[in-house]
Amino acid sequence: MINHHSSPEIIERRVQNKTVGSFNVKSKLLLFIGSFCLILFTLKGIEMMMKTSYYTPHCMI
């Protein structure tokens, strides 16, 4: 009787742990992708700035 009573709670807890775990993984992945994109974007921006400043005559700046 005790086992039958506690089994749904255990299952529910397991499901909760799984969803929380997957959520943590997803958020970490999103954070990683976001930071990677930000770094890439920043590098591209610097590269573009360098190119424009290199190609444009100094009188225009």
Short mmCIF file of C-alpha atoms in Angstrom, two decimals:
data_model
loop_
_atom_site.label_atom_id
_atom_site.label_comp_id
_atom_site.label_asym_id
_atom_site.label_seq_id
_atom_site.Cartn_x
_atom_site.Cartn_y
_atom_site.Cartn_z
CA MET A 1 0.00 0.00 0.00
CA ILE A 2 2.80 2.44 0.93
CA ASN A 3 4.67 1.65 -2.31
CA HIS A 4 1.52 2.16 -4.38
CA HIS A 5 0.91 5.52 -2.66
CA SER A 6 4.46 6.87 -3.16
CA SER A 7 5.02 5.76 -6.78
CA PRO A 8 3.13 8.63 -8.52
CA GLU A 9 5.04 11.19 -6.44
CA ILE A 10 8.37 9.62 -7.41
CA ILE A 11 7.39 9.61 -11.09
CA GLU A 12 6.27 13.24 -10.86
CA ARG A 13 9.54 14.21 -9.20
CA ARG A 14 11.51 12.41 -11.91
CA VAL A 15 9.57 14.25 -14.63
CA GLN A 16 10.19 17.57 -12.85
CA ASN A 17 13.91 16.84 -12.59
CA LYS A 18 14.05 15.92 -16.28
CA THR A 19 12.29 19.12 -17.39
CA VAL A 20 14.47 21.27 -15.11
CA GLY A 21 17.60 19.52 -16.41
CA SER A 22 16.64 19.99 -20.05
CA PHE A 23 15.72 23.63 -19.35
CA ASN A 24 19.15 24.23 -17.76
CA VAL A 25 20.88 22.63 -20.74
CA LYS A 26 18.80 24.69 -23.18
CA SER A 27 19.48 27.95 -21.36
CA LYS A 28 23.21 27.18 -21.19
CA LEU A 29 23.23 26.33 -24.89
CA LEU A 30 21.37 29.55 -25.73
CA LEU A 31 23.77 31.55 -23.58
CA PHE A 32 26.74 29.91 -25.30
CA ILE A 33 25.33 30.54 -28.79
CA GLY A 34 24.43 34.10 -27.87
CA SER A 35 27.90 34.90 -26.52
CA PHE A 36 29.50 33.23 -29.55
CA CYS A 37 27.37 35.30 -31.93
CA LEU A 38 28.17 38.45 -29.96
CA ILE A 39 31.91 37.78 -30.18
CA LEU A 40 31.65 36.99 -33.89
CA PHE A 41 29.57 40.14 -34.49
CA THR A 42 32.06 42.27 -32.54
CA LEU A 43 34.99 40.84 -34.50
CA LYS A 44 33.18 41.45 -37.79
CA GLY A 45 32.37 45.00 -36.71
CA ILE A 46 36.01 45.69 -35.81
CA GLU A 47 37.13 44.17 -39.11
CA MET A 48 34.66 46.34 -41.05
CA MET A 49 35.73 49.45 -39.14
CA MET A 50 39.38 48.67 -39.85
CA LYS A 51 38.62 48.15 -43.55
CA THR A 52 36.58 51.35 -43.88
CA SER A 53 39.16 53.41 -41.98
CA TYR A 54 41.90 51.82 -44.08
CA TYR A 55 40.20 52.42 -47.42
CA THR A 56 38.68 55.85 -46.81
CA PRO A 57 40.99 58.88 -47.19
CA HIS A 58 41.83 60.70 -43.97
CA CYS A 59 40.22 63.93 -45.17
CA MET A 60 36.76 62.23 -45.11
CA ILE A 61 37.10 61.08 -41.49
#
